[in-house]
Amino acid sequence: MKLVNADMIWLRLEQELPVAIQLERLAPKLRQIPCVVLSDRPTDEEALAAFAAGARGYCNTHAAAQMLIQVAAVVLQGGLWIGESLMQRLVGATNRLQALPSTGVTEKNETWSRTLTDREEQVARTLARGASNKEIARALGITDRTVKAHVGAILEKLQVRDRLQLSLILNGRG
């Protein structure tokens, strides 16, 4: 089932058909209108297939209304909406990039840390290793809410959009 308005397409996946086939049917529209894929049983692999086929967002069909409003806002502003587990995989992958030779885009220095408090730097470093908010909270002995506040402050101070971009900067790839 799909819901289309002038601004966005919401596609609820049919479980029997691969996501690529379902998005292929919308291919002409995807060039002009962003599409968010809703899945009854979301998986990282299905999300990756959806993004590869042109989707701009991917989430659980049963997400709360407030979450869907956030999804729409991010996608309509040109961003991508991906699930937490896929984001953790991507952030973790940037940490593994440290072992590779530098791309030369940025030198591996830590000028980014000068603008952060000691605690924000601890949160940022833990985040860049691929930890979730709960894991950061547990590791640093603080609450999830405090982690969220620190992450928000870090993103603002370093003028980055999201955790993935932050992780790339901290791991010398941004």
PDB file of C-alpha atoms in Angstrom:
ATOM      1  CA  MET A   1       0.000   0.000   0.000  1.00  0.00           C
ATOM      2  CA  LYS A   2       1.310   3.430  -0.833  1.00  0.00           C
ATOM      3  CA  LEU A   3       0.227   6.874   0.217  1.00  0.00           C
ATOM      4  CA  VAL A   4       1.310   9.677  -2.078  1.00  0.00           C
ATOM      5  CA  ASN A   5       0.896  13.393  -1.619  1.00  0.00           C
ATOM      6  CA  ALA A   6       2.665  16.186  -3.471  1.00  0.00           C
ATOM      7  CA  ASP A   7       5.612  16.141  -1.058  1.00  0.00           C
ATOM      8  CA  MET A   8       6.344  12.533  -0.168  1.00  0.00           C
ATOM      9  CA  ILE A   9       5.547   8.884  -0.863  1.00  0.00           C
ATOM     10  CA  TRP A  10       4.957   6.522   2.063  1.00  0.00           C
ATOM     11  CA  LEU A  11       5.316   2.897   0.915  1.00  0.00           C
ATOM     12  CA  ARG A  12       4.201   0.081   3.204  1.00  0.00           C
ATOM     13  CA  LEU A  13       6.000  -3.019   2.024  1.00  0.00           C
ATOM     14  CA  GLU A  14       4.204  -6.164   0.968  1.00  0.00           C
ATOM     15  CA  GLN A  15       6.019  -8.992   2.760  1.00  0.00           C
ATOM     16  CA  GLU A  16       5.907 -11.365  -0.218  1.00  0.00           C
ATOM     17  CA  LEU A  17       7.772  -9.063  -2.626  1.00  0.00           C
ATOM     18  CA  PRO A  18      11.387  -7.884  -2.445  1.00  0.00           C
ATOM     19  CA  VAL A  19      11.731  -4.195  -1.603  1.00  0.00           C
ATOM     20  CA  ALA A  20      13.638  -3.483  -4.837  1.00  0.00           C
ATOM     21  CA  ILE A  21      10.722  -4.704  -6.971  1.00  0.00           C
ATOM     22  CA  GLN A  22       8.237  -2.613  -5.007  1.00  0.00           C
ATOM     23  CA  LEU A  23      10.358   0.513  -5.339  1.00  0.00           C
ATOM     24  CA  GLU A  24      11.028  -0.179  -9.020  1.00  0.00           C
ATOM     25  CA  ARG A  25       7.322   0.367  -9.635  1.00  0.00           C
ATOM     26  CA  LEU A  26       7.740   3.890  -8.261  1.00  0.00           C
ATOM     27  CA  ALA A  27      11.030   4.643 -10.044  1.00  0.00           C
ATOM     28  CA  PRO A  28       9.779   7.538 -12.191  1.00  0.00           C
ATOM     29  CA  LYS A  29       8.256   9.270  -9.168  1.00  0.00           C
ATOM     30  CA  LEU A  30      11.319   8.668  -6.951  1.00  0.00           C
ATOM     31  CA  ARG A  31      13.324  11.112  -9.057  1.00  0.00           C
ATOM     32  CA  GLN A  32      10.963  13.919  -8.050  1.00  0.00           C
ATOM     33  CA  ILE A  33       9.359  12.877  -4.750  1.00  0.00           C
ATOM     34  CA  PRO A  34      11.159  11.360  -1.745  1.00  0.00           C
ATOM     35  CA  CYS A  35       9.932   7.963  -0.556  1.00  0.00           C
ATOM     36  CA  VAL A  36       9.822   6.546   2.967  1.00  0.00           C
ATOM     37  CA  VAL A  37       9.538   2.772   3.204  1.00  0.00           C
ATOM     38  CA  LEU A  38       7.535   1.293   6.081  1.00  0.00           C
ATOM     39  CA  SER A  39       8.156  -2.325   7.024  1.00  0.00           C
ATOM     40  CA  ASP A  40       6.178  -4.589   9.356  1.00  0.00           C
ATOM     41  CA  ARG A  41       9.377  -6.517  10.128  1.00  0.00           C
ATOM     42  CA  PRO A  42      12.286  -4.130   9.539  1.00  0.00           C
ATOM     43  CA  THR A  43      15.803  -5.470   9.084  1.00  0.00           C
ATOM     44  CA  ASP A  44      19.105  -3.794   8.277  1.00  0.00           C
ATOM     45  CA  GLU A  45      19.379  -5.785   5.065  1.00  0.00           C
ATOM     46  CA  GLU A  46      15.935  -4.672   3.905  1.00  0.00           C
ATOM     47  CA  ALA A  47      16.802  -1.071   4.812  1.00  0.00           C
ATOM     48  CA  LEU A  48      19.985  -1.239   2.747  1.00  0.00           C
ATOM     49  CA  ALA A  49      18.013  -2.643  -0.192  1.00  0.00           C
ATOM     50  CA  ALA A  50      15.465   0.167   0.168  1.00  0.00           C
ATOM     51  CA  PHE A  51      18.151   2.858   0.149  1.00  0.00           C
ATOM     52  CA  ALA A  52      19.919   1.217  -2.783  1.00  0.00           C
ATOM     53  CA  ALA A  53      16.614   1.338  -4.686  1.00  0.00           C
ATOM     54  CA  GLY A  54      16.138   5.048  -4.011  1.00  0.00           C
ATOM     55  CA  ALA A  55      14.266   5.327  -0.707  1.00  0.00           C
ATOM     56  CA  ARG A  56      15.066   8.348   1.494  1.00  0.00           C
ATOM     57  CA  GLY A  57      13.711   6.846   4.706  1.00  0.00           C
ATOM     58  CA  TYR A  58      13.066   3.465   6.273  1.00  0.00           C
ATOM     59  CA  CYS A  59      11.243   2.659   9.496  1.00  0.00           C
ATOM     60  CA  ASN A  60       8.843   0.346  11.271  1.00  0.00           C
ATOM     61  CA  THR A  61       5.249   0.459  10.068  1.00  0.00           C
ATOM     62  CA  HIS A  62       4.128   0.583  13.683  1.00  0.00           C
ATOM     63  CA  ALA A  63       6.234   3.598  14.663  1.00  0.00           C
ATOM     64  CA  ALA A  64       4.544   6.195  16.836  1.00  0.00           C
ATOM     65  CA  ALA A  65       2.947   9.176  15.120  1.00  0.00           C
ATOM     66  CA  GLN A  66       5.528  11.538  16.621  1.00  0.00           C
ATOM     67  CA  MET A  67       8.318   9.426  15.133  1.00  0.00           C
ATOM     68  CA  LEU A  68       6.689   9.525  11.695  1.00  0.00           C
ATOM     69  CA  ILE A  69       6.482  13.312  11.941  1.00  0.00           C
ATOM     70  CA  GLN A  70      10.247  13.376  12.624  1.00  0.00           C
ATOM     71  CA  VAL A  71      10.876  11.021   9.704  1.00  0.00           C
ATOM     72  CA  ALA A  72       8.901  13.276   7.378  1.00  0.00           C
ATOM     73  CA  ALA A  73      10.707  16.408   8.601  1.00  0.00           C
ATOM     74  CA  VAL A  74      14.169  14.876   8.051  1.00  0.00           C
ATOM     75  CA  VAL A  75      13.349  13.468   4.610  1.00  0.00           C
ATOM     76  CA  LEU A  76      11.623  16.635   3.409  1.00  0.00           C
ATOM     77  CA  GLN A  77      14.746  18.612   4.394  1.00  0.00           C
ATOM     78  CA  GLY A  78      16.846  16.372   2.157  1.00  0.00           C
ATOM     79  CA  GLY A  79      18.130  13.983   4.820  1.00  0.00           C
ATOM     80  CA  LEU A  80      17.985  10.224   5.160  1.00  0.00           C
ATOM     81  CA  TRP A  81      16.107   8.467   7.960  1.00  0.00           C
ATOM     82  CA  ILE A  82      17.646   5.161   8.949  1.00  0.00           C
ATOM     83  CA  GLY A  83      17.030   2.930  11.941  1.00  0.00           C
ATOM     84  CA  GLU A  84      19.163   2.883  15.056  1.00  0.00           C
ATOM     85  CA  SER A  85      20.754  -0.521  14.446  1.00  0.00           C
ATOM     86  CA  LEU A  86      21.802   0.386  10.901  1.00  0.00           C
ATOM     87  CA  MET A  87      23.164   3.717  12.144  1.00  0.00           C
ATOM     88  CA  GLN A  88      25.208   1.844  14.778  1.00  0.00           C
ATOM     89  CA  ARG A  89      26.613  -0.418  12.066  1.00  0.00           C
ATOM     90  CA  LEU A  90      27.595   2.573   9.943  1.00  0.00           C
ATOM     91  CA  VAL A  91      29.176   4.417  12.868  1.00  0.00           C
ATOM     92  CA  GLY A  92      31.035   1.275  13.886  1.00  0.00           C
ATOM     93  CA  ALA A  93      32.292   0.893  10.326  1.00  0.00           C
ATOM     94  CA  THR A  94      33.789   4.388  10.415  1.00  0.00           C
ATOM     95  CA  ASN A  95      35.777   3.334  13.477  1.00  0.00           C
ATOM     96  CA  ARG A  96      37.262   0.443  11.484  1.00  0.00           C
ATOM     97  CA  LEU A  97      38.300   2.909   8.769  1.00  0.00           C
ATOM     98  CA  GLN A  98      40.995   4.230  11.113  1.00  0.00           C
ATOM     99  CA  ALA A  99      43.172   1.290  10.162  1.00  0.00           C
ATOM    100  CA  LEU A 100      43.107   2.329   6.491  1.00  0.00           C
ATOM    101  CA  PRO A 101      45.450   4.944   5.000  1.00  0.00           C
ATOM    102  CA  SER A 102      44.109   8.491   5.194  1.00  0.00           C
ATOM    103  CA  THR A 103      42.170   9.752   2.194  1.00  0.00           C
ATOM    104  CA  GLY A 104      43.914  13.091   2.467  1.00  0.00           C
ATOM    105  CA  VAL A 105      40.581  14.880   2.844  1.00  0.00           C
ATOM    106  CA  THR A 106      41.458  15.851   6.409  1.00  0.00           C
ATOM    107  CA  GLU A 107      44.516  15.285   8.456  1.00  0.00           C
ATOM    108  CA  LYS A 108      44.024  13.118  11.479  1.00  0.00           C
ATOM    109  CA  ASN A 109      44.223  15.760  14.150  1.00  0.00           C
ATOM    110  CA  GLU A 110      42.052  16.475  17.102  1.00  0.00           C
ATOM    111  CA  THR A 111      41.246  20.146  16.712  1.00  0.00           C
ATOM    112  CA  TRP A 112      37.586  19.138  17.052  1.00  0.00           C
ATOM    113  CA  SER A 113      38.115  18.328  20.738  1.00  0.00           C
ATOM    114  CA  ARG A 114      39.163  21.876  21.640  1.00  0.00           C
ATOM    115  CA  THR A 115      35.582  23.125  21.489  1.00  0.00           C
ATOM    116  CA  LEU A 116      34.153  20.342  23.687  1.00  0.00           C
ATOM    117  CA  THR A 117      34.073  19.895  27.443  1.00  0.00           C
ATOM    118  CA  ASP A 118      35.923  16.882  28.861  1.00  0.00           C
ATOM    119  CA  ARG A 119      32.643  14.983  29.286  1.00  0.00           C
ATOM    120  CA  GLU A 120      31.469  15.852  25.760  1.00  0.00           C
ATOM    121  CA  GLU A 121      34.782  14.588  24.426  1.00  0.00           C
ATOM    122  CA  GLN A 122      34.314  11.295  26.313  1.00  0.00           C
ATOM    123  CA  VAL A 123      30.791  10.952  24.900  1.00  0.00           C
ATOM    124  CA  ALA A 124      32.014  11.798  21.378  1.00  0.00           C
ATOM    125  CA  ARG A 125      34.855   9.265  21.487  1.00  0.00           C
ATOM    126  CA  THR A 126      32.564   6.524  22.789  1.00  0.00           C
ATOM    127  CA  LEU A 127      29.963   7.359  20.130  1.00  0.00           C
ATOM    128  CA  ALA A 128      32.619   7.251  17.398  1.00  0.00           C
ATOM    129  CA  ARG A 129      33.433   3.662  18.400  1.00  0.00           C
ATOM    130  CA  GLY A 130      29.842   2.741  17.502  1.00  0.00           C
ATOM    131  CA  ALA A 131      28.206   2.754  20.941  1.00  0.00           C
ATOM    132  CA  SER A 132      24.487   3.420  21.321  1.00  0.00           C
ATOM    133  CA  ASN A 133      23.184   6.030  23.774  1.00  0.00           C
ATOM    134  CA  LYS A 134      22.463   3.289  26.322  1.00  0.00           C
ATOM    135  CA  GLU A 135      25.978   1.876  25.963  1.00  0.00           C
ATOM    136  CA  ILE A 136      27.500   5.355  26.313  1.00  0.00           C
ATOM    137  CA  ALA A 137      25.405   6.004  29.426  1.00  0.00           C
ATOM    138  CA  ARG A 138      26.459   2.705  30.966  1.00  0.00           C
ATOM    139  CA  ALA A 139      30.146   3.183  30.128  1.00  0.00           C
ATOM    140  CA  LEU A 140      30.284   6.731  31.514  1.00  0.00           C
ATOM    141  CA  GLY A 141      27.909   6.280  34.453  1.00  0.00           C
ATOM    142  CA  ILE A 142      25.372   8.856  33.240  1.00  0.00           C
ATOM    143  CA  THR A 143      21.725   8.726  32.162  1.00  0.00           C
ATOM    144  CA  ASP A 144      20.436   8.248  28.608  1.00  0.00           C
ATOM    145  CA  ARG A 145      18.924  11.717  28.820  1.00  0.00           C
ATOM    146  CA  THR A 146      22.308  13.219  29.700  1.00  0.00           C
ATOM    147  CA  VAL A 147      23.893  11.386  26.763  1.00  0.00           C
ATOM    148  CA  LYS A 148      21.252  12.845  24.421  1.00  0.00           C
ATOM    149  CA  ALA A 149      21.958  16.329  25.771  1.00  0.00           C
ATOM    150  CA  HIS A 150      25.707  15.879  25.276  1.00  0.00           C
ATOM    151  CA  VAL A 151      25.262  14.492  21.744  1.00  0.00           C
ATOM    152  CA  GLY A 152      23.060  17.453  20.827  1.00  0.00           C
ATOM    153  CA  ALA A 153      25.642  19.890  22.192  1.00  0.00           C
ATOM    154  CA  ILE A 154      28.473  18.092  20.380  1.00  0.00           C
ATOM    155  CA  LEU A 155      26.645  18.141  17.029  1.00  0.00           C
ATOM    156  CA  GLU A 156      25.917  21.845  17.450  1.00  0.00           C
ATOM    157  CA  LYS A 157      29.443  22.815  18.546  1.00  0.00           C
ATOM    158  CA  LEU A 158      31.094  20.865  15.750  1.00  0.00           C
ATOM    159  CA  GLN A 159      28.429  21.935  13.248  1.00  0.00           C
ATOM    160  CA  VAL A 160      27.664  18.422  12.026  1.00  0.00           C
ATOM    161  CA  ARG A 161      24.290  16.987  11.008  1.00  0.00           C
ATOM    162  CA  ASP A 162      24.311  13.567  12.589  1.00  0.00           C
ATOM    163  CA  ARG A 163      26.169  10.814  14.435  1.00  0.00           C
ATOM    164  CA  LEU A 164      27.564   9.339  11.230  1.00  0.00           C
ATOM    165  CA  GLN A 165      29.142  12.624  10.139  1.00  0.00           C
ATOM    166  CA  LEU A 166      30.508  13.090  13.668  1.00  0.00           C
ATOM    167  CA  SER A 167      31.978   9.594  13.634  1.00  0.00           C
ATOM    168  CA  LEU A 168      33.663  10.244  10.285  1.00  0.00           C
ATOM    169  CA  ILE A 169      35.259  13.429  11.646  1.00  0.00           C
ATOM    170  CA  LEU A 170      36.438  11.780  14.861  1.00  0.00           C
ATOM    171  CA  ASN A 171      37.842   8.827  12.982  1.00  0.00           C
ATOM    172  CA  GLY A 172      39.787  11.044  10.594  1.00  0.00           C
ATOM    173  CA  ARG A 173      37.597  10.535   7.542  1.00  0.00           C
ATOM    174  CA  GLY A 174      35.367  13.619   7.435  1.00  0.00           C
TER     175      GLY A 174
END
